[in-house]
């Protein structure tokens, strides 16, 4: 079924690439070691899926994530780009592709640039060889520096690095060193992740077996170090664990106040503000005008469905308006700017001050939240406990 637009088209597109060279020990994202034949089949299915939603899409932000999108070869990328071009889907203001440092090459980076990709997010995780090895990463620290240079050489002026902390065996000193070296690269954006022990991962099994242990105090110290070093290096914190470079205030116009730094990830801002988006590829979630759908987390089934001309949707959920608004508040709180009352009312139809007055008061009492005339936001202490704070808003 081809979707016909009845209202404003959706402005945000995510594409999941479900392949990795090998699985990292902590990762529960849907991806598997690739075989050439299945990757080609996936690309063919993705081209069909793009055609099924194109009429309802006018992407301002595009994000190819994974998995490891950079694992696709030049020919496979060429097919994807030509299809996007044929469907009139090029030209997004922000177009990100996630890359693993082991799979970056100059010709691939140049191909990306030639079609308008303007942001690369590189999964670095650590700059300590022993930890990289333990995490099952396929790249060395040297490859990070080399790939960063290649991306700059290809003309990328907006780069993100992903780093992980509270990794078992990672001392505060090692984290300090990784932060120092990563920040010295001068990327425009930094995303950090405290390790999550996901079910069915080797890391979780090690925790269960008592081979490793969590250390909450150390994780807190690492988070503090992160905020100190990242802001000290000129990045602005705009979300619990995301930092971005800003442009000079003059460049945004006199008297204008900028809520988020210039190099914030606009694609993620749309998620956190409760905007609609299409998610294509195996396991991807879409959220379009209040309806959430999820694709099959199985690449052969995904391909079968699309080869028959069907969307590869496994489940559909129509969220009740209040539940949807609660989720939007919970995500919005993760941003340092918090939730702006008027914008929230326009997006969700609910008044945060009326529906969640008790919760906001409770957070303010704990010193975690701050009620301002136009918005509610978490304090720097509250940001550390953003997950617990966010839960209060779910309905
Ligand atoms: C979906 S992954 C894709 C990145 C890319 N595949 C790579 O690893 O190079 C995005 C980021 O999520 C983070 N991540 C994945 N699993 C995690 C976990 N269990 N705990 C914390 N962070 C995790 C990693 O920092 C990773 O870079
Ligand atoms: S962290 Fe990235 S490279 Fe590692 S398994 Fe997950 S998606 Fe693949």
Tab-separated table of C-alpha atoms and ligand atoms in Angstrom:
chain	number	residue	atom	x	y	z
A	1	UNK	CA	0.000	0.000	0.000
A	2	UNK	CA	1.426	3.395	-0.960
A	3	UNK	CA	0.757	6.068	1.646
A	4	UNK	CA	-0.895	9.234	0.345
A	5	UNK	CA	-0.318	12.452	2.227
A	6	UNK	CA	-3.393	13.992	3.797
A	7	UNK	CA	-1.610	16.398	6.113
A	8	UNK	CA	1.839	17.953	6.457
A	9	UNK	CA	4.502	15.408	5.476
A	10	UNK	CA	6.777	13.878	8.109
A	11	UNK	CA	10.066	15.769	8.468
A	12	UNK	CA	12.319	13.150	9.976
A	13	UNK	CA	13.665	9.846	8.666
A	14	UNK	CA	15.637	7.127	10.462
A	15	UNK	CA	17.084	4.153	8.592
A	16	UNK	CA	18.366	1.134	10.498
A	17	UNK	CA	21.238	-0.849	8.996
A	18	UNK	CA	21.221	-4.192	10.833
A	19	UNK	CA	24.767	-5.388	10.210
A	20	UNK	CA	28.004	-5.295	12.180
A	21	UNK	CA	31.389	-6.856	11.523
A	22	UNK	CA	31.046	-8.542	14.924
A	23	UNK	CA	28.801	-8.058	17.919
A	24	UNK	CA	30.148	-5.927	20.796
A	25	UNK	CA	29.844	-7.516	24.236
A	26	UNK	CA	27.396	-4.932	25.618
A	27	UNK	CA	25.162	-4.274	22.631
A	28	UNK	CA	21.508	-5.259	22.332
A	29	UNK	CA	20.642	-3.264	19.242
A	30	UNK	CA	19.282	-5.428	16.458
A	31	UNK	CA	22.269	-6.251	14.271
A	32	UNK	CA	24.208	-9.281	13.208
A	33	UNK	CA	27.445	-10.209	11.503
A	34	UNK	CA	26.874	-9.580	7.822
A	35	UNK	CA	26.930	-11.900	4.842
A	36	UNK	CA	27.271	-10.208	1.437
A	37	UNK	CA	24.131	-11.781	0.014
A	38	UNK	CA	21.853	-10.738	2.861
A	39	UNK	CA	23.184	-7.168	2.769
A	40	UNK	CA	22.275	-6.917	-0.929
A	41	UNK	CA	18.847	-8.315	-0.222
A	42	UNK	CA	18.379	-5.830	2.640
A	43	UNK	CA	19.341	-2.932	0.358
A	44	UNK	CA	16.772	-4.061	-2.219
A	45	UNK	CA	14.068	-4.276	0.469
A	46	UNK	CA	14.985	-0.864	1.851
A	47	UNK	CA	14.583	0.678	-1.612
A	48	UNK	CA	11.047	-0.726	-1.726
A	49	UNK	CA	10.269	0.509	1.789
A	50	UNK	CA	11.499	4.007	0.912
A	51	UNK	CA	9.132	4.025	-2.051
A	52	UNK	CA	6.179	3.099	0.205
A	53	UNK	CA	6.596	6.097	2.523
A	54	UNK	CA	8.181	8.691	0.223
A	55	UNK	CA	4.913	10.496	-0.552
A	56	UNK	CA	4.462	11.246	3.161
A	57	UNK	CA	8.052	12.395	3.717
A	58	UNK	CA	9.907	15.637	3.288
A	59	UNK	CA	12.921	14.990	5.483
A	60	UNK	CA	14.668	17.850	7.203
A	61	UNK	CA	16.713	15.403	9.244
A	62	UNK	CA	17.907	11.969	8.142
A	63	UNK	CA	19.809	9.530	10.338
A	64	UNK	CA	21.282	6.229	9.150
A	65	UNK	CA	22.057	4.250	12.297
A	66	UNK	CA	22.627	0.695	13.281
A	67	UNK	CA	24.220	-1.558	13.392
A	68	UNK	CA	27.059	-0.253	11.324
A	69	UNK	CA	25.875	1.708	8.275
A	70	UNK	CA	29.478	2.295	7.174
A	71	UNK	CA	29.717	-1.459	6.554
A	72	UNK	CA	27.740	-1.102	3.326
A	73	UNK	CA	30.078	-0.926	0.335
A	74	UNK	CA	30.235	1.847	-2.262
A	75	UNK	CA	27.958	0.025	-4.673
A	76	UNK	CA	25.325	-0.589	-2.006
A	77	UNK	CA	25.474	3.046	-0.903
A	78	UNK	CA	25.201	4.099	-4.532
A	79	UNK	CA	21.915	2.178	-4.845
A	80	UNK	CA	20.510	3.785	-1.687
A	81	UNK	CA	21.533	7.306	-2.688
A	82	UNK	CA	20.148	6.981	-6.215
A	83	UNK	CA	16.852	5.784	-4.833
A	84	UNK	CA	16.668	8.691	-2.377
A	85	UNK	CA	17.436	11.061	-5.218
A	86	UNK	CA	14.818	9.472	-7.490
A	87	UNK	CA	12.198	9.824	-4.760
A	88	UNK	CA	13.073	13.474	-4.115
A	89	UNK	CA	14.290	12.732	-0.588
A	90	UNK	CA	17.715	14.400	-0.775
A	91	UNK	CA	18.422	17.851	0.616
A	92	UNK	CA	17.863	17.353	4.356
A	93	UNK	CA	19.333	20.138	6.482
A	94	UNK	CA	21.003	17.526	8.679
A	95	UNK	CA	21.934	14.092	7.388
A	96	UNK	CA	23.903	11.842	9.700
A	97	UNK	CA	25.480	8.455	9.054
A	98	UNK	CA	26.873	6.349	11.910
A	99	UNK	CA	30.326	4.970	11.225
A	100	UNK	CA	32.566	2.533	12.967
A	101	UNK	CA	36.181	3.799	12.881
A	102	UNK	CA	37.284	0.516	11.276
A	103	UNK	CA	35.054	1.003	8.250
A	104	UNK	CA	35.730	4.603	7.242
A	105	UNK	CA	37.507	5.223	3.933
A	106	UNK	CA	38.119	8.397	1.968
A	107	UNK	CA	36.171	7.268	-1.103
A	108	UNK	CA	33.150	6.318	1.033
A	109	UNK	CA	33.318	9.612	2.928
A	110	UNK	CA	33.525	11.530	-0.347
A	111	UNK	CA	30.584	9.617	-1.773
A	112	UNK	CA	28.567	10.513	1.337
A	113	UNK	CA	29.453	14.170	0.954
A	114	UNK	CA	28.583	14.197	-2.752
A	115	UNK	CA	24.963	13.287	-1.953
A	116	UNK	CA	24.625	15.803	0.871
A	117	UNK	CA	25.469	13.795	3.991
A	118	UNK	CA	26.794	16.508	6.312
A	119	UNK	CA	27.273	14.794	9.666
A	120	UNK	CA	29.030	11.617	10.757
A	121	UNK	CA	28.640	10.008	14.149
A	122	UNK	CA	31.573	7.801	15.017
A	123	UNK	CA	31.331	5.046	17.642
A	124	UNK	CA	34.584	5.454	19.572
A	125	UNK	CA	33.510	4.139	23.012
A	126	UNK	CA	37.008	4.277	24.487
A	127	UNK	CA	40.555	5.238	23.579
A	128	UNK	CA	42.034	2.577	25.817
A	129	UNK	CA	43.202	-0.474	23.838
A	130	UNK	CA	42.520	-2.966	26.614
A	131	UNK	CA	38.951	-1.715	27.080
A	132	UNK	CA	38.283	-1.640	23.331
A	133	UNK	CA	39.378	-5.231	23.228
A	134	UNK	CA	37.217	-6.222	26.195
A	135	UNK	CA	34.177	-4.535	24.657
A	136	UNK	CA	34.659	-6.541	21.461
A	137	UNK	CA	35.300	-3.461	19.345
A	138	UNK	CA	36.896	-4.175	15.974
A	139	UNK	CA	38.956	-0.972	15.863
A	140	UNK	CA	42.079	0.298	17.573
A	141	UNK	CA	42.562	3.756	19.073
A	142	UNK	CA	44.786	4.673	16.126
A	143	UNK	CA	41.915	3.966	13.728
A	144	UNK	CA	39.812	6.541	15.565
A	145	UNK	CA	42.370	9.283	14.956
A	146	UNK	CA	42.927	8.189	11.363
A	147	UNK	CA	39.213	8.019	10.529
A	148	UNK	CA	38.609	11.393	12.143
A	149	UNK	CA	41.245	12.905	9.833
A	150	UNK	CA	39.766	11.176	6.786
A	151	UNK	CA	36.309	12.575	7.581
A	152	UNK	CA	37.695	16.088	7.956
A	153	UNK	CA	39.645	15.652	4.724
A	154	UNK	CA	36.415	14.690	2.959
A	155	UNK	CA	34.925	17.974	4.158
A	156	UNK	CA	32.789	16.948	7.154
A	157	UNK	CA	32.397	20.007	9.360
A	158	UNK	CA	29.971	18.377	11.787
A	159	UNK	CA	31.292	15.270	13.542
A	160	UNK	CA	30.036	13.441	16.611
A	161	UNK	CA	31.935	11.004	18.805
A	162	UNK	CA	30.211	8.368	20.979
A	163	UNK	CA	31.991	7.505	24.217
A	164	UNK	CA	31.029	5.042	26.953
A	165	UNK	CA	31.706	5.317	30.674
A	166	UNK	CA	31.308	3.121	33.745
A	167	UNK	CA	32.733	0.296	31.640
A	168	UNK	CA	33.829	-2.567	33.919
A	169	UNK	CA	37.555	-2.211	34.505
A	170	UNK	CA	37.605	1.465	33.471
A	171	UNK	CA	39.240	3.589	36.174
A	172	UNK	CA	38.517	7.286	36.645
A	173	UNK	CA	42.035	8.009	35.339
A	174	UNK	CA	41.429	6.044	32.140
A	175	UNK	CA	38.129	7.890	31.593
A	176	UNK	CA	39.854	11.239	32.207
A	177	UNK	CA	42.473	10.373	29.618
A	178	UNK	CA	39.913	9.207	27.034
A	179	UNK	CA	37.893	12.385	27.514
A	180	UNK	CA	41.001	14.550	27.184
A	181	UNK	CA	42.114	12.867	23.982
A	182	UNK	CA	38.635	12.730	22.450
A	183	UNK	CA	37.950	16.387	23.218
A	184	UNK	CA	41.321	17.368	21.775
A	185	UNK	CA	40.098	16.085	18.404
A	186	UNK	CA	37.688	19.028	18.382
A	187	UNK	CA	34.483	17.358	17.198
A	188	UNK	CA	31.380	19.533	17.037
A	189	UNK	CA	29.369	17.073	19.121
A	190	UNK	CA	29.928	14.523	21.873
A	191	UNK	CA	27.440	11.800	22.875
A	192	UNK	CA	28.192	9.761	25.955
A	193	UNK	CA	26.609	6.606	27.322
A	194	UNK	CA	26.803	5.109	30.768
A	195	UNK	CA	27.033	1.343	30.295
A	196	UNK	CA	23.666	-0.411	30.413
A	197	UNK	CA	23.707	-4.116	31.198
A	198	UNK	CA	21.295	-5.345	28.558
A	199	UNK	CA	19.684	-8.792	28.846
A	200	UNK	CA	21.194	-11.462	26.643
A	201	UNK	CA	24.534	-9.765	26.199
A	202	UNK	CA	27.893	-11.274	27.230
A	203	UNK	CA	28.459	-8.295	29.533
A	204	UNK	CA	25.198	-8.971	31.361
A	205	UNK	CA	26.172	-12.634	31.731
A	206	UNK	CA	29.469	-11.563	33.327
A	207	UNK	CA	27.584	-9.356	35.767
A	208	UNK	CA	25.208	-12.197	36.634
A	209	UNK	CA	28.145	-14.534	37.178
A	210	UNK	CA	29.707	-12.046	39.609
A	211	UNK	CA	32.777	-11.587	37.403
A	212	UNK	CA	32.196	-7.828	37.269
A	213	UNK	CA	30.318	-5.406	39.499
A	214	UNK	CA	28.620	-2.034	39.179
A	215	UNK	CA	30.048	0.945	41.046
A	216	UNK	CA	27.507	3.758	41.335
A	217	UNK	CA	29.887	6.176	43.092
A	218	UNK	CA	32.492	5.759	40.371
A	219	UNK	CA	29.837	6.259	37.665
A	220	UNK	CA	28.782	9.527	39.376
A	221	UNK	CA	32.386	10.714	39.551
A	222	UNK	CA	32.807	9.890	35.851
A	223	UNK	CA	29.677	11.833	34.964
A	224	UNK	CA	30.935	14.857	36.871
A	225	UNK	CA	34.278	14.588	35.125
A	226	UNK	CA	32.475	14.432	31.792
A	227	UNK	CA	30.505	17.631	32.415
A	228	UNK	CA	33.613	19.441	33.692
A	229	UNK	CA	35.866	18.427	30.819
A	230	UNK	CA	33.320	18.791	28.011
A	231	UNK	CA	32.172	22.254	29.083
A	232	UNK	CA	35.793	23.219	29.810
A	233	UNK	CA	36.607	22.315	26.195
A	234	UNK	CA	33.960	24.732	24.930
A	235	UNK	CA	31.096	22.305	24.344
A	236	UNK	CA	27.663	23.146	25.710
A	237	UNK	CA	25.607	20.527	27.511
A	238	UNK	CA	22.121	20.459	25.992
A	239	UNK	CA	20.950	17.021	27.145
A	240	UNK	CA	21.800	14.642	29.989
A	241	UNK	CA	24.775	13.200	28.147
A	242	UNK	CA	24.995	15.201	24.919
A	243	UNK	CA	27.216	18.181	24.278
A	244	UNK	CA	27.654	20.401	21.235
A	245	UNK	CA	29.593	23.339	20.033
A	246	UNK	CA	27.833	26.663	19.622
A	247	UNK	CA	28.357	29.438	17.142
A	248	UNK	CA	29.062	32.959	18.262
A	249	UNK	CA	25.914	34.471	19.725
A	250	UNK	CA	26.028	37.322	17.176
A	251	UNK	CA	25.475	34.869	14.325
A	252	UNK	CA	21.969	33.987	15.506
A	253	UNK	CA	20.720	37.559	15.387
A	254	UNK	CA	20.491	40.392	17.875
A	255	UNK	CA	18.346	39.814	20.932
A	256	UNK	CA	17.720	36.162	20.076
A	257	UNK	CA	18.140	33.561	22.733
A	258	UNK	CA	19.270	30.180	21.568
A	259	UNK	CA	17.937	27.277	23.582
A	260	UNK	CA	20.244	24.682	22.133
A	261	UNK	CA	23.768	24.989	20.775
A	262	UNK	CA	24.165	25.326	17.019
A	263	UNK	CA	25.616	21.848	16.507
A	264	UNK	CA	22.968	20.013	18.545
A	265	UNK	CA	21.694	16.889	16.830
A	266	UNK	CA	18.471	18.161	15.275
A	267	UNK	CA	17.314	14.636	14.537
A	268	UNK	CA	17.432	13.711	18.219
A	269	UNK	CA	15.853	17.011	19.244
A	270	UNK	CA	12.832	15.982	17.181
A	271	UNK	CA	12.594	12.681	19.156
A	272	UNK	CA	12.926	14.456	22.475
A	273	UNK	CA	10.280	17.020	21.557
A	274	UNK	CA	7.777	14.337	20.577
A	275	UNK	CA	7.874	14.940	16.807
A	276	UNK	CA	6.841	12.418	14.154
A	277	UNK	CA	9.399	10.333	12.297
A	278	UNK	CA	9.575	7.384	9.942
A	279	UNK	CA	11.909	4.556	10.943
A	280	UNK	CA	12.807	2.140	8.153
A	281	UNK	CA	14.821	-1.074	8.188
A	282	UNK	CA	14.577	-4.153	10.432
A	283	UNK	CA	13.600	-3.412	14.069
A	284	UNK	CA	13.072	0.296	13.373
A	285	UNK	CA	10.288	2.164	15.129
A	286	UNK	CA	8.184	4.852	13.470
A	287	UNK	CA	6.089	7.402	15.273
A	288	UNK	CA	3.710	9.152	12.943
A	289	UNK	CA	0.921	11.393	14.217
A	290	UNK	CA	0.420	9.499	17.441
A	291	UNK	CA	0.750	5.985	16.026
A	292	UNK	CA	3.810	3.955	16.846
A	293	UNK	CA	4.764	1.025	14.631
A	294	UNK	CA	7.662	-1.357	14.843
A	295	UNK	CA	9.237	-3.293	12.005
A	296	UNK	CA	10.214	-6.945	12.230
A	297	UNK	CA	13.509	-7.438	14.081
A	298	UNK	CA	14.481	-10.124	11.636
A	299	UNK	CA	16.192	-9.222	8.388
A	300	UNK	CA	14.962	-12.180	6.261
A	301	UNK	CA	11.334	-11.606	7.388
A	302	UNK	CA	11.751	-7.870	6.753
A	303	UNK	CA	13.004	-8.646	3.228
A	304	UNK	CA	10.231	-11.218	2.565
A	305	UNK	CA	7.564	-8.688	3.468
A	306	UNK	CA	8.922	-5.916	1.303
A	307	UNK	CA	9.591	-8.240	-1.610
A	308	UNK	CA	5.834	-8.879	-1.520
A	309	UNK	CA	5.219	-5.113	-1.490
A	310	UNK	CA	4.086	-4.952	2.174
A	311	UNK	CA	5.374	-2.605	4.856
A	312	UNK	CA	7.441	-4.797	7.194
A	313	UNK	CA	5.474	-3.753	10.274
A	314	UNK	CA	5.232	-6.276	13.103
A	315	UNK	CA	3.210	-4.226	15.605
A	316	UNK	CA	1.141	-1.059	15.775
A	317	UNK	CA	0.231	0.888	18.861
A	318	UNK	CA	-2.079	3.866	19.066
A	319	UNK	CA	-1.081	5.698	22.210
A	320	UNK	CA	-3.729	7.387	24.314
A	321	UNK	CA	-3.213	11.170	24.077
A	322	UNK	CA	-2.312	11.546	27.771
A	323	UNK	CA	0.164	8.658	27.626
A	324	UNK	CA	1.726	10.207	24.559
A	325	UNK	CA	1.997	13.589	26.273
A	326	UNK	CA	3.595	11.920	29.320
A	327	UNK	CA	6.236	10.333	27.099
A	328	UNK	CA	6.925	13.653	25.425
A	329	UNK	CA	7.440	15.251	28.849
A	330	UNK	CA	9.691	12.386	29.948
A	331	UNK	CA	11.896	12.779	26.875
A	332	UNK	CA	11.797	16.561	26.974
A	333	UNK	CA	13.132	16.619	30.508
A	334	UNK	CA	16.370	15.126	29.285
A	335	UNK	CA	17.215	18.409	27.586
A	336	UNK	CA	18.864	21.092	29.697
A	337	UNK	CA	16.330	23.572	28.278
A	338	UNK	CA	13.602	21.327	29.686
A	339	UNK	CA	10.018	21.469	28.466
A	340	UNK	CA	8.590	24.732	27.228
A	341	UNK	CA	4.946	24.958	28.347
A	342	UNK	CA	3.516	26.555	25.208
A	343	UNK	CA	5.373	24.282	22.798
A	344	UNK	CA	4.307	21.260	24.865
A	345	UNK	CA	0.675	22.357	24.696
A	346	UNK	CA	0.872	22.794	20.935
A	347	UNK	CA	2.473	19.376	20.358
A	348	UNK	CA	0.424	17.337	22.845
A	349	UNK	CA	-2.746	19.320	23.568
A	350	UNK	CA	-2.047	19.156	27.341
A	351	UNK	CA	-0.932	21.793	29.801
A	352	UNK	CA	2.081	20.512	31.714
A	353	UNK	CA	1.324	22.899	34.600
A	354	UNK	CA	-2.178	21.495	35.007
A	355	UNK	CA	-1.577	17.766	34.472
A	356	UNK	CA	1.801	17.358	36.140
A	357	UNK	CA	1.772	20.108	38.796
A	358	UNK	CA	2.341	17.656	41.680
A	359	UNK	CA	5.269	15.960	39.962
A	360	UNK	CA	6.950	19.264	39.129
A	361	UNK	CA	6.551	20.447	42.729
A	362	UNK	CA	7.978	17.183	44.032
A	363	UNK	CA	11.035	17.482	41.774
A	364	UNK	CA	11.532	21.134	42.764
A	365	UNK	CA	11.326	20.095	46.446
A	366	UNK	CA	14.071	17.519	45.917
A	367	UNK	CA	16.240	20.152	44.249
A	368	UNK	CA	16.063	18.242	40.971
A	369	UNK	CA	13.724	20.551	39.070
A	370	UNK	CA	13.063	24.216	38.498
A	371	UNK	CA	9.703	25.755	37.528
A	372	UNK	CA	10.316	28.873	35.438
A	373	UNK	CA	7.647	31.183	34.005
A	374	UNK	CA	7.808	29.605	30.554
A	375	UNK	CA	9.282	26.159	31.151
A	376	UNK	CA	10.100	23.350	33.539
A	377	UNK	CA	13.604	22.011	33.556
A	378	UNK	CA	15.872	19.785	35.574
A	379	UNK	CA	18.724	21.244	37.609
A	380	UNK	CA	22.253	19.947	37.062
A	381	UNK	CA	21.680	17.557	39.991
A	382	UNK	CA	18.335	16.493	38.522
A	383	UNK	CA	19.945	15.710	35.151
A	384	UNK	CA	22.016	13.030	36.854
A	385	UNK	CA	18.734	11.373	37.911
A	386	UNK	CA	16.834	12.176	34.709
A	387	UNK	CA	15.563	8.612	34.278
A	388	UNK	CA	13.951	8.575	37.732
A	389	UNK	CA	12.550	12.082	37.216
A	390	UNK	CA	11.154	11.187	33.804
A	391	UNK	CA	9.318	8.166	35.185
A	392	UNK	CA	7.122	10.432	37.300
A	393	UNK	CA	5.633	11.895	34.122
A	394	UNK	CA	4.594	8.625	32.496
A	395	UNK	CA	0.862	7.884	32.511
B	1	LIG	C1	23.426	2.004	18.049
B	1	LIG	S1	25.056	2.239	18.490
B	1	LIG	C2	25.680	2.453	16.868
B	1	LIG	C3	27.111	2.910	16.769
B	1	LIG	C4	28.026	2.102	15.887
B	1	LIG	N1	27.454	0.876	15.550
B	1	LIG	C5	29.314	1.809	16.642
B	1	LIG	O1	29.209	1.126	17.646
B	1	LIG	O2	30.360	2.212	16.200
B	1	LIG	C6	25.063	3.847	19.205
B	1	LIG	C7	25.803	3.956	20.497
B	1	LIG	O3	25.091	3.351	21.551
B	1	LIG	C8	25.974	3.092	22.608
B	1	LIG	N2	25.594	1.821	23.234
B	1	LIG	C9	25.199	0.696	22.604
B	1	LIG	N3	24.882	-0.258	23.518
B	1	LIG	C10	25.086	0.284	24.744
B	1	LIG	C11	24.975	-0.202	26.094
B	1	LIG	N4	24.580	-1.432	26.367
B	1	LIG	N5	25.274	0.652	27.113
B	1	LIG	C12	25.658	1.917	26.840
B	1	LIG	N6	25.814	2.406	25.600
B	1	LIG	C13	25.540	1.602	24.556
B	1	LIG	C14	27.382	3.093	22.023
B	1	LIG	O4	28.098	4.198	22.514
B	1	LIG	C15	27.134	3.271	20.542
B	1	LIG	O5	28.115	4.029	19.917
B	2	LIG	S1	27.806	-1.064	19.427
B	2	LIG	FE1	27.674	-0.595	17.271
B	2	LIG	S2	29.259	-1.927	16.314
B	2	LIG	FE2	28.898	-2.737	18.340
B	2	LIG	S3	27.366	-4.355	18.010
B	2	LIG	FE3	26.262	-2.470	18.610
B	2	LIG	S4	25.688	-1.536	16.735
B	2	LIG	FE4	27.301	-3.037	16.234
